[in-house]
Coordinates of C-alpha atoms and ligand atoms in Angstrom, one line a residue:
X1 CA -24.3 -11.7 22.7
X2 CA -25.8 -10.6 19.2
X3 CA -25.2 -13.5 16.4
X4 CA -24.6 -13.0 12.8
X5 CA -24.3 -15.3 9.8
X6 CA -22.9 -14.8 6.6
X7 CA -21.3 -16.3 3.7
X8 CA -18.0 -14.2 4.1
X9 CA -16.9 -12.3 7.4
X10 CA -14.3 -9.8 6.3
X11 CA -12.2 -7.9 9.2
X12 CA -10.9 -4.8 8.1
X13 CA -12.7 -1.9 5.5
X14 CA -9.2 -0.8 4.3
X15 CA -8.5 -0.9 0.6
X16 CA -8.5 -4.9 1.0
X17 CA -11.9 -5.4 3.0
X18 CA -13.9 -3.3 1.0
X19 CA -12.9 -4.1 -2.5
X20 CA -13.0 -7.8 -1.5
X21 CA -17.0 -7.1 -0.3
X22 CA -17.6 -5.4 -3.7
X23 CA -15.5 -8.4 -5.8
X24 CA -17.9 -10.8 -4.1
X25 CA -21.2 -9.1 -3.8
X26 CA -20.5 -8.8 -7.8
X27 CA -20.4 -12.7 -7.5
X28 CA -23.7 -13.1 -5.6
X29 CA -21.9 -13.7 -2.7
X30 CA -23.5 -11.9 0.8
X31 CA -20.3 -10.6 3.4
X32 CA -20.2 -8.6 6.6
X33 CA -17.5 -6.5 6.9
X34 CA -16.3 -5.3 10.4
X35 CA -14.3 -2.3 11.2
X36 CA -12.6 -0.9 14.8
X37 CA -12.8 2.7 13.2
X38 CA -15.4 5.1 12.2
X39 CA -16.3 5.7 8.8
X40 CA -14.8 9.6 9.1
X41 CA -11.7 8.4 10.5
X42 CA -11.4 5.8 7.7
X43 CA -11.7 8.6 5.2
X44 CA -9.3 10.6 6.5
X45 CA -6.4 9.1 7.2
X46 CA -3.4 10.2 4.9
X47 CA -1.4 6.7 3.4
X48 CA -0.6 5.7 0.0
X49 CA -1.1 7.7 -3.3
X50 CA 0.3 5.9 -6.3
X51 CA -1.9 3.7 -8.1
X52 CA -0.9 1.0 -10.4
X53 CA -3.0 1.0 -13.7
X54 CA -4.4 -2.3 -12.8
X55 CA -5.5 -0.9 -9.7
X56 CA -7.1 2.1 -11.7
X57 CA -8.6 -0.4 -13.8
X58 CA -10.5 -2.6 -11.4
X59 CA -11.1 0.6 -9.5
X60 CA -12.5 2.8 -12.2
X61 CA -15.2 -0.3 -12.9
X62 CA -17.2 0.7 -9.1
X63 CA -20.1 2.8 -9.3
X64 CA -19.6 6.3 -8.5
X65 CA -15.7 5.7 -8.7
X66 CA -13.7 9.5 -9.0
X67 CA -10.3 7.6 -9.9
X68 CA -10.8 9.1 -13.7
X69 CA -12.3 12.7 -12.8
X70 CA -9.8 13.4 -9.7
X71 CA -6.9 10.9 -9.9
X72 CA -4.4 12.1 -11.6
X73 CA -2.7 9.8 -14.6
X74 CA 1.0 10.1 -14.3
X75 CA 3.4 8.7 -17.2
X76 CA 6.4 8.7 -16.1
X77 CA 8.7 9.8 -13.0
X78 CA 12.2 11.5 -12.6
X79 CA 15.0 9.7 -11.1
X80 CA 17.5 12.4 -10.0
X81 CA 21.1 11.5 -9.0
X82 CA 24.6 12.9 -9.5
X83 CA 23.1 16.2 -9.5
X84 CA 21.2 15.0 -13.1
X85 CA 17.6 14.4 -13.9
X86 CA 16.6 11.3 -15.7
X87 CA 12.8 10.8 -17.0
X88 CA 11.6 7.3 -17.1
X89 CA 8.7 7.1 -19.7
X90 CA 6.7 4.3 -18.7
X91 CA 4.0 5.5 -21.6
X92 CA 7.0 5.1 -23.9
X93 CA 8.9 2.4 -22.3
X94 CA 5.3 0.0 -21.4
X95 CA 2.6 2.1 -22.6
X96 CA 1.2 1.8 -19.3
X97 CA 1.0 4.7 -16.4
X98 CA 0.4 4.8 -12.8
X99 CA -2.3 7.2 -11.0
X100 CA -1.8 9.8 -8.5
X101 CA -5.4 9.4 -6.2
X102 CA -4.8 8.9 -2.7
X103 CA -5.7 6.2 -0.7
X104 CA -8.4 8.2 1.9
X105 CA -10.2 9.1 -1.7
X106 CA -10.3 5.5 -2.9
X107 CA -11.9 4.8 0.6
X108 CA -14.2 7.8 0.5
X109 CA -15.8 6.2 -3.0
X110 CA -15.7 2.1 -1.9
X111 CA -17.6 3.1 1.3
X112 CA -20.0 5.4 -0.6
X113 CA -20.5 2.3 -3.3
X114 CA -20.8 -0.2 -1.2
X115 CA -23.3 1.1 1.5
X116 CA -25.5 2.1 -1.7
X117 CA -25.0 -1.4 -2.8
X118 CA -26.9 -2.5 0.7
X119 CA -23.5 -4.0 2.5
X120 CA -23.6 -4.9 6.0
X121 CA -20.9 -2.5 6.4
X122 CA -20.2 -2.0 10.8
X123 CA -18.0 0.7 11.9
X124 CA -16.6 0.7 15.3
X125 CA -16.3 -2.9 15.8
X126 CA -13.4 -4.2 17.2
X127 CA -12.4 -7.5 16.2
X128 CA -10.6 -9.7 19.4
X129 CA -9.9 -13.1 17.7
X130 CA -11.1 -15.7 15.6
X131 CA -12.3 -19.5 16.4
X132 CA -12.7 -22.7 14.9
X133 CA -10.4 -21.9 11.7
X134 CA -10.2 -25.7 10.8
X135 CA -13.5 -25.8 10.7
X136 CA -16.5 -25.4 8.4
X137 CA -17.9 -22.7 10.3
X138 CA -15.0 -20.5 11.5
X139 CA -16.1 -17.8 13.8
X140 CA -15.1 -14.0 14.5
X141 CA -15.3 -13.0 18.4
X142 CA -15.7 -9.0 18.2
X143 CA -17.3 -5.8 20.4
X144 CA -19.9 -3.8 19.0
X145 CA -19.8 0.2 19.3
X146 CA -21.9 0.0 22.1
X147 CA -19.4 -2.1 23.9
X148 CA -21.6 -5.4 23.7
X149 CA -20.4 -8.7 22.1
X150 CA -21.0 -9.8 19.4
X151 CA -20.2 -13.1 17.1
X152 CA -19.9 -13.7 13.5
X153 CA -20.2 -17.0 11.9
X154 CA -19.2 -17.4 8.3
X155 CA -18.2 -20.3 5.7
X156 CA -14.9 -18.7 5.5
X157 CA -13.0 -15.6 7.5
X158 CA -10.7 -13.3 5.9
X159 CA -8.0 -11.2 8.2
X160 CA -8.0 -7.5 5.6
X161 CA -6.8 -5.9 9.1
X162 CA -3.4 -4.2 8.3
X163 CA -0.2 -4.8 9.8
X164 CA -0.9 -5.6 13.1
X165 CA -4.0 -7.8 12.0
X166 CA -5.7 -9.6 15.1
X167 CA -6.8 -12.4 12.6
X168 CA -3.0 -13.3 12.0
X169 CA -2.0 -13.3 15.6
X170 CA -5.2 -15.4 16.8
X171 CA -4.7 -17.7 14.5
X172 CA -1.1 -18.1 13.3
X173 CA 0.6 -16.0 16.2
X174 CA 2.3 -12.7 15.6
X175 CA 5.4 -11.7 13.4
X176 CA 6.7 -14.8 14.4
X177 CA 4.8 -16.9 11.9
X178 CA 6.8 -14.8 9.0
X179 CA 9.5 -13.5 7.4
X180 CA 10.2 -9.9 8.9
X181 CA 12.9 -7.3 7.9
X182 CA 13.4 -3.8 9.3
X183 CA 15.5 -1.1 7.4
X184 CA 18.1 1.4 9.0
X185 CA 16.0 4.8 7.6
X186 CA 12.9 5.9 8.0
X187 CA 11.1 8.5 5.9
X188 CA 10.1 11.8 7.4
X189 CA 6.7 12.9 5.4
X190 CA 5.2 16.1 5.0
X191 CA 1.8 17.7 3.8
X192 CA 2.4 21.3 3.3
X193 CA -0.2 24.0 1.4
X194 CA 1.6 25.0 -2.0
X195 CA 1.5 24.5 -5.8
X196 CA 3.4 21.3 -7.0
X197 CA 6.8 21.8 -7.3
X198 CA 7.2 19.4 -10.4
X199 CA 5.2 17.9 -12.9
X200 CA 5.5 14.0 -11.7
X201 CA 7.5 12.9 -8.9
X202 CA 10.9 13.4 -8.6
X203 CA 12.7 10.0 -6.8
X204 CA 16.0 11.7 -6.0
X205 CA 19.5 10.3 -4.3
X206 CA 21.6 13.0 -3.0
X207 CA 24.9 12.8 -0.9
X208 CA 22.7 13.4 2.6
X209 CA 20.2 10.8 1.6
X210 CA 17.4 10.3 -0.4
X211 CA 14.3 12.9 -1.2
X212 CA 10.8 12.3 -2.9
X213 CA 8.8 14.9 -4.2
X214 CA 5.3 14.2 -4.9
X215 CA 1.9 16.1 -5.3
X216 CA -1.4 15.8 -4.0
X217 CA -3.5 18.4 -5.5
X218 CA -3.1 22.0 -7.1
X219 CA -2.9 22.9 -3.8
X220 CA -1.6 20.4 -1.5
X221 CA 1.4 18.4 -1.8
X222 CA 3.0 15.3 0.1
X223 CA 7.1 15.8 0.4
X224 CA 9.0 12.7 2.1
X225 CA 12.7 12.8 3.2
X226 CA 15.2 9.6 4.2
X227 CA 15.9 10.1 7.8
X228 CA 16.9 8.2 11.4
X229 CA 13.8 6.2 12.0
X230 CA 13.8 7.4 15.8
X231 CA 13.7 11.2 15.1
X232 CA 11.3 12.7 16.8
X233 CA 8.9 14.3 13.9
X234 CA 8.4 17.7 16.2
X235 CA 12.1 18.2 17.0
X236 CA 12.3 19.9 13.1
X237 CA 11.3 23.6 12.1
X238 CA 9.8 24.1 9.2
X239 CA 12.9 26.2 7.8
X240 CA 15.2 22.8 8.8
X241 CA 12.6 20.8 6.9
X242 CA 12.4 22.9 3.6
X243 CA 16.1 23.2 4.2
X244 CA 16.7 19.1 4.1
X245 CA 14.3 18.5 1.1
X246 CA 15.6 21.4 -1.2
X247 CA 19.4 20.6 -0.5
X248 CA 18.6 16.7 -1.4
X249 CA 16.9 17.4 -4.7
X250 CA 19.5 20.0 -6.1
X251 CA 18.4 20.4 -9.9
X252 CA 14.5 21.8 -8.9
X253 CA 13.5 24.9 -6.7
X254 CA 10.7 23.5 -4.5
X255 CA 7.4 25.9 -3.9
X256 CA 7.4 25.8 -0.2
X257 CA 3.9 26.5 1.8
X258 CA 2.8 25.9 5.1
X259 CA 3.5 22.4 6.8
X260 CA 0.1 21.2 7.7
X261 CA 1.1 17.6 8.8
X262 CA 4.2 15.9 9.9
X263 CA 5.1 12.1 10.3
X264 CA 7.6 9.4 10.7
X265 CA 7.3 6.6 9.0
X266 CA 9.4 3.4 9.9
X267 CA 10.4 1.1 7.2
X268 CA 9.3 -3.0 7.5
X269 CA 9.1 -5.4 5.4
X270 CA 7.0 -8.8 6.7
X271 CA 6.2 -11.8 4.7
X272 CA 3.3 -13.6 6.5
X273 CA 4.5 -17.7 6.0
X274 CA 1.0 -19.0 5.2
X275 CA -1.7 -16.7 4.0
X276 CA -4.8 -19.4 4.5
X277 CA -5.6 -21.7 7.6
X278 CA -8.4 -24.1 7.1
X279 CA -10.9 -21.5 6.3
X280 CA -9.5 -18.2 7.2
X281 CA -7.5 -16.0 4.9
X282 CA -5.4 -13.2 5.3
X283 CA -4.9 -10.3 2.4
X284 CA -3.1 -7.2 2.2
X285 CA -1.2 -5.8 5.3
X286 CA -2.4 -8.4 7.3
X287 CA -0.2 -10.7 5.0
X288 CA 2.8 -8.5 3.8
X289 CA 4.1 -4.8 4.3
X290 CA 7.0 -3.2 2.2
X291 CA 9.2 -0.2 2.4
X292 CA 7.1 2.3 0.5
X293 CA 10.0 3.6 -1.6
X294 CA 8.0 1.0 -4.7
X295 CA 4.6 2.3 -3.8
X296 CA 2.9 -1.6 -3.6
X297 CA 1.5 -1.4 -0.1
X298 CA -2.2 -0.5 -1.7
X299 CA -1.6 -2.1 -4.8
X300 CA -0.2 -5.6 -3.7
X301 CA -3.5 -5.7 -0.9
X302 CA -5.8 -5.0 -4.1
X303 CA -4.0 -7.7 -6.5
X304 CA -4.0 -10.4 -3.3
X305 CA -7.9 -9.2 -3.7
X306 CA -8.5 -10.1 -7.0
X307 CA -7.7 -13.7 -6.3
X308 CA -9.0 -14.1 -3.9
X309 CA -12.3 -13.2 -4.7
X310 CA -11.5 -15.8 -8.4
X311 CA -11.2 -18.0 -5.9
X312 CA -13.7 -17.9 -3.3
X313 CA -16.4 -17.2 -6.2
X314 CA -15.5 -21.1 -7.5
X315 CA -15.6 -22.4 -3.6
X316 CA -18.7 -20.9 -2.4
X317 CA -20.6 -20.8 -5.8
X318 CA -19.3 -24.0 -7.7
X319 CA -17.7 -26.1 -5.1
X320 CA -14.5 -26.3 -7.0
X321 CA -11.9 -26.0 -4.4
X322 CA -8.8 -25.5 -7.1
X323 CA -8.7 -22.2 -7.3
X324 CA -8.8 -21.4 -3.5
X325 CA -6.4 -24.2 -3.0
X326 CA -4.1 -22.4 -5.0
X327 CA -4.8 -19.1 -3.7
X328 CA -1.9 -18.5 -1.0
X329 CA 1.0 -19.8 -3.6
X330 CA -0.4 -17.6 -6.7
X331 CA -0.3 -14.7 -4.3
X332 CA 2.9 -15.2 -2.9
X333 CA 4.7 -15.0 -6.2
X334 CA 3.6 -11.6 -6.8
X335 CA 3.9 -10.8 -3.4
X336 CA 8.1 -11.9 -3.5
X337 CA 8.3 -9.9 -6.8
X338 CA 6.6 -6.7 -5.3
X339 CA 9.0 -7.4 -2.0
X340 CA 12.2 -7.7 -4.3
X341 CA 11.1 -4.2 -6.3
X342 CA 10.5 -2.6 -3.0
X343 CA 13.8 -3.7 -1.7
X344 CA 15.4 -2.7 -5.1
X345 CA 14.2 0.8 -5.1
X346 CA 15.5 1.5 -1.5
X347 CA 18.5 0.3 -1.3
X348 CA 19.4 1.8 -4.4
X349 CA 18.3 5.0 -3.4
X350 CA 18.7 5.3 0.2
X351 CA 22.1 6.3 1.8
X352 CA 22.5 3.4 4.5
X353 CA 24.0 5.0 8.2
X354 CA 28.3 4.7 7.8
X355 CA 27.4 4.0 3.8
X356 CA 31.3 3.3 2.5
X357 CA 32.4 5.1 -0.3
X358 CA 32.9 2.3 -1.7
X359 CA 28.7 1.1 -1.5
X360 CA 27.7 5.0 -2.1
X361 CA 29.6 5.3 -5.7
X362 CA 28.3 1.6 -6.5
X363 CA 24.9 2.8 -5.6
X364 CA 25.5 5.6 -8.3
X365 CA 26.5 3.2 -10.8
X366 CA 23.7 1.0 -10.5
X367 CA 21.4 4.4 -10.7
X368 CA 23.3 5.0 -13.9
X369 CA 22.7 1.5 -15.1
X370 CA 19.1 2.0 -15.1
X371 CA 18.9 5.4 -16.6
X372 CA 20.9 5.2 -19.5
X373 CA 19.8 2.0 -20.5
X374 CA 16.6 0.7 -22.3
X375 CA 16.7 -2.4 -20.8
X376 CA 17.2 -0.6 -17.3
X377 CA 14.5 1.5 -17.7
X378 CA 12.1 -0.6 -18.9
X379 CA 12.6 -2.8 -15.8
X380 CA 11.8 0.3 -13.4
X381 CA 8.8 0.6 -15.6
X382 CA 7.4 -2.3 -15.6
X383 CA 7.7 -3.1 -11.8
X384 CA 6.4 0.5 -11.2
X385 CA 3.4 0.5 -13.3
X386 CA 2.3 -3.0 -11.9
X387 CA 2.6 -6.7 -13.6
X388 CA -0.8 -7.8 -14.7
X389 CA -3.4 -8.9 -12.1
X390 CA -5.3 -12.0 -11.8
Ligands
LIG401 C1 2.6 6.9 4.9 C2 2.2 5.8 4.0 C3 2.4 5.9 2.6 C4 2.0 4.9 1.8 N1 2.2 5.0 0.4 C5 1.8 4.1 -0.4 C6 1.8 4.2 -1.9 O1 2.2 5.3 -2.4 N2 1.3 3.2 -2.7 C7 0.8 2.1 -2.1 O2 0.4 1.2 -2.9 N3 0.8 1.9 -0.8 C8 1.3 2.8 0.1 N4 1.2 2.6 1.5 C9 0.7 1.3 2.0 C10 -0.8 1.3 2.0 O3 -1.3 2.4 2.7 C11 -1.2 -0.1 2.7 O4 -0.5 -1.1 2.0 C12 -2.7 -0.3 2.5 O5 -3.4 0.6 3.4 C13 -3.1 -1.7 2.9 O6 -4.5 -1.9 2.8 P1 -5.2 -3.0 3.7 O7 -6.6 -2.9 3.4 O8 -4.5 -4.3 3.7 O9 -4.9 -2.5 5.3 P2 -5.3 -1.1 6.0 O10 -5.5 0.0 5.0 O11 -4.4 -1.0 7.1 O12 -6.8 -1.4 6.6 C14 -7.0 -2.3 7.7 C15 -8.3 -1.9 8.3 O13 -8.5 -2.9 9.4 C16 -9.1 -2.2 10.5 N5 -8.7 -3.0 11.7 C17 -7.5 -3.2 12.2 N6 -7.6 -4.0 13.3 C18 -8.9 -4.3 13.5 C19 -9.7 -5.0 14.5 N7 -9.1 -5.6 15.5 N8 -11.0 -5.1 14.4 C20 -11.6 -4.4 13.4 N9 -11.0 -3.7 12.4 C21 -9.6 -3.6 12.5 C22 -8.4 -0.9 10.5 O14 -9.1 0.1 11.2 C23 -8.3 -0.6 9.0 O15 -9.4 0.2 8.5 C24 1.6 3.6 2.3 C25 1.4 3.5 3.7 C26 1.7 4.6 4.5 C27 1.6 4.4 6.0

């Protein structure tokens, strides 16, 4: 069995696991970060694509960073009900914006910055548990790429290993040791090869359900559609497709193109009930999902970041214990905030399965609430954009 020893052993190179190894290499403090996947399939994987301006901020400080050059700087979005547009200014309304830079790019520059940085950075390691969490010297039990074991003792272990995180379940047990809620509707997601159909994304509640269309690039651009989360993704034709989004976002012609990718993706929403055992952590997906109707997956994983790394620079450099003592609690209020937004978002624009008319025309008013009121606006805005960090 090859064994390591660092300061930090970080499971996961997702947005969490690598920002976290640049937070604390920043700090003077050495990490190994282990990942199951390789580095191209970790670059290539399609997820999130809104970022918060705090998340642009932190993310625009890394060397190399293309957030600024190829992300996209959004100020507002459309909120399209009733067979009416609304624009919500969040320049106007916050003076703040969000980004439109997906996830695999983020990726694509934290790997290239932090392997120039010199980061023991291992691809194809597949993490099987974790030991000795109450102690000083927990310890991560993984196989290499080769297929050979392979242990990593650190002062402290942090889970950054998405939703089905084997650092939660070996040491707090699965779903179990949270807070879990699944949603009737799922959203059916496309990539599809034409010019954007609108300038920023159009959030849209018709009668048949709820539509969002977003871009990508001049070329490429990601469409999503509410639908039953056990459809089968292949049992649509591309004519049924364009069909479904263009009748549920009546006010705008959509360019349609060739569909290049198809998915199904389930709504969840899991509150992890501790995020720290003894000397293990858990951060991002690992410790929370929500519906992505609020786009916080990325962001909340990058804010729980940001603490954490406050914290374990004052533990592992200062021996002041306050800040990582604090740690889980800070997180979690932001955490319950981005859950309620997320929440907020899709139930008020989602049409639930035997909706009453009653619930649908309510839904409308509360739509209509928002839009024609400052105050309602302004709300939308501010959870959109992101609440500061830190
Ligand atoms: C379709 C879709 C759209 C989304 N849209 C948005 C959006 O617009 N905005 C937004 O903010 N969020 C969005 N999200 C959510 C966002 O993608 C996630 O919240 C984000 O990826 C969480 O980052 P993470 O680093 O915590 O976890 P992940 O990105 O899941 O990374 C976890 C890493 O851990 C590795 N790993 C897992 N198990 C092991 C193991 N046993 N051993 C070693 N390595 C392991 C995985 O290979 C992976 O690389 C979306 C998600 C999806 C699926």
């Amino acid at each position: 069995m090859t064994v390591l020893r660092t300061r930090v052993a970080i499971v996961g190179a997702g947005p969490a696991g690598l920002l976290l190894s640049h937070l604390l290499a920043r700090a003077g403090i050495a990490s190994v970060l282990l990942d199951s996947r390789s580095r191209q399939e970790i670059e290539t994987t399609i997820r999130a694509g809104i970022l918060e301006q705090g998340t642009v901020e932190i993310l625009g400080e890394i060397p190399g960073s293309r957030v600024h050059s190829v992300g996209r700087r959004h100020d507002g979005i459309e909120l399209a009900f009733d067979g009416e547009g609304h624009r919500i200014d969040f320049a106007g309304l916050v003076g703040r914006g969000v980004w439109l830079y997906p996830q695999h790019e983020v990726l694509r520059d934290l790997v290239a910055a932090r392997l120039a940085d010199g980061q023991d950075l291992r691809f194809g390691v597949t993490v099987e548990g974790v030991e000795g969490a109450d102690t000083a010297a927990p310890g991560v039990l993984a196989t290499d790429a080769e297929g050979r074991p392979l242990r990593l003792e650190a002062e402290v272990v942090v889970g950054a290993d998405g939703s089905h995180s084997i650092v939660r379940r070996s040491v707090w047990g699965g779903h179990a040791a949270g807070m879990f809620r699944e949603y009737p509707y799922a959203w059916f997601g496309i990539l599809c090869e034409a010019p954007p159909s609108a300038e920023e994304l159009i959030y849209s509640r018709s009668a048949d359900g709820f539509a969002l269309i977003s871009q990508r690039s001049p070329t490429i651009q990601r469409m999503y559609f509410q639908c039953d989360p056990d459809l089968d993704p292949a049992s649509m034709s591309d004519a049924q497709i364009w069909d479904t989004l263009q009748r549920r976002v009546p006010g705008t012609t959509l360019h349609e193109g060739a569909i290049i990718q198809r998915d199904v993706l389930r709504f969840r929403s899991f509150v992890a009930s501790d995020l720290r055992r003894g000397r293990v952590v858990i951060v991002g997906d690992a410790a929370h999902t929500v519906p992505p109707t609020g786009a916080k997956g990325m962001n909340l994983a990058v804010a729980d970041v940001v603490l954490l790394a406050e914290a374990l620079e004052a533990s592992l450099t200062r021996a002041d214990e306050r800040p990582f003592d604090a740690f889980a609690e800070r997180a979690l209020r932001r955490i319950w905030k981005a859950q309620h937004f997320s929440w907020w978002m899709t139930s008020m624009l989602h049409v639930a399965p035997g909706q009453s008319e009653f619930d649908a025309r309510r839904a409308l008013g509360e739509l209509r609430t928002v839009a024609e009121s400052e105050a309602g606006r302004t709300y939308l805005a501010e959870g959109y954009t992101g609440w500061p960090l830190g």
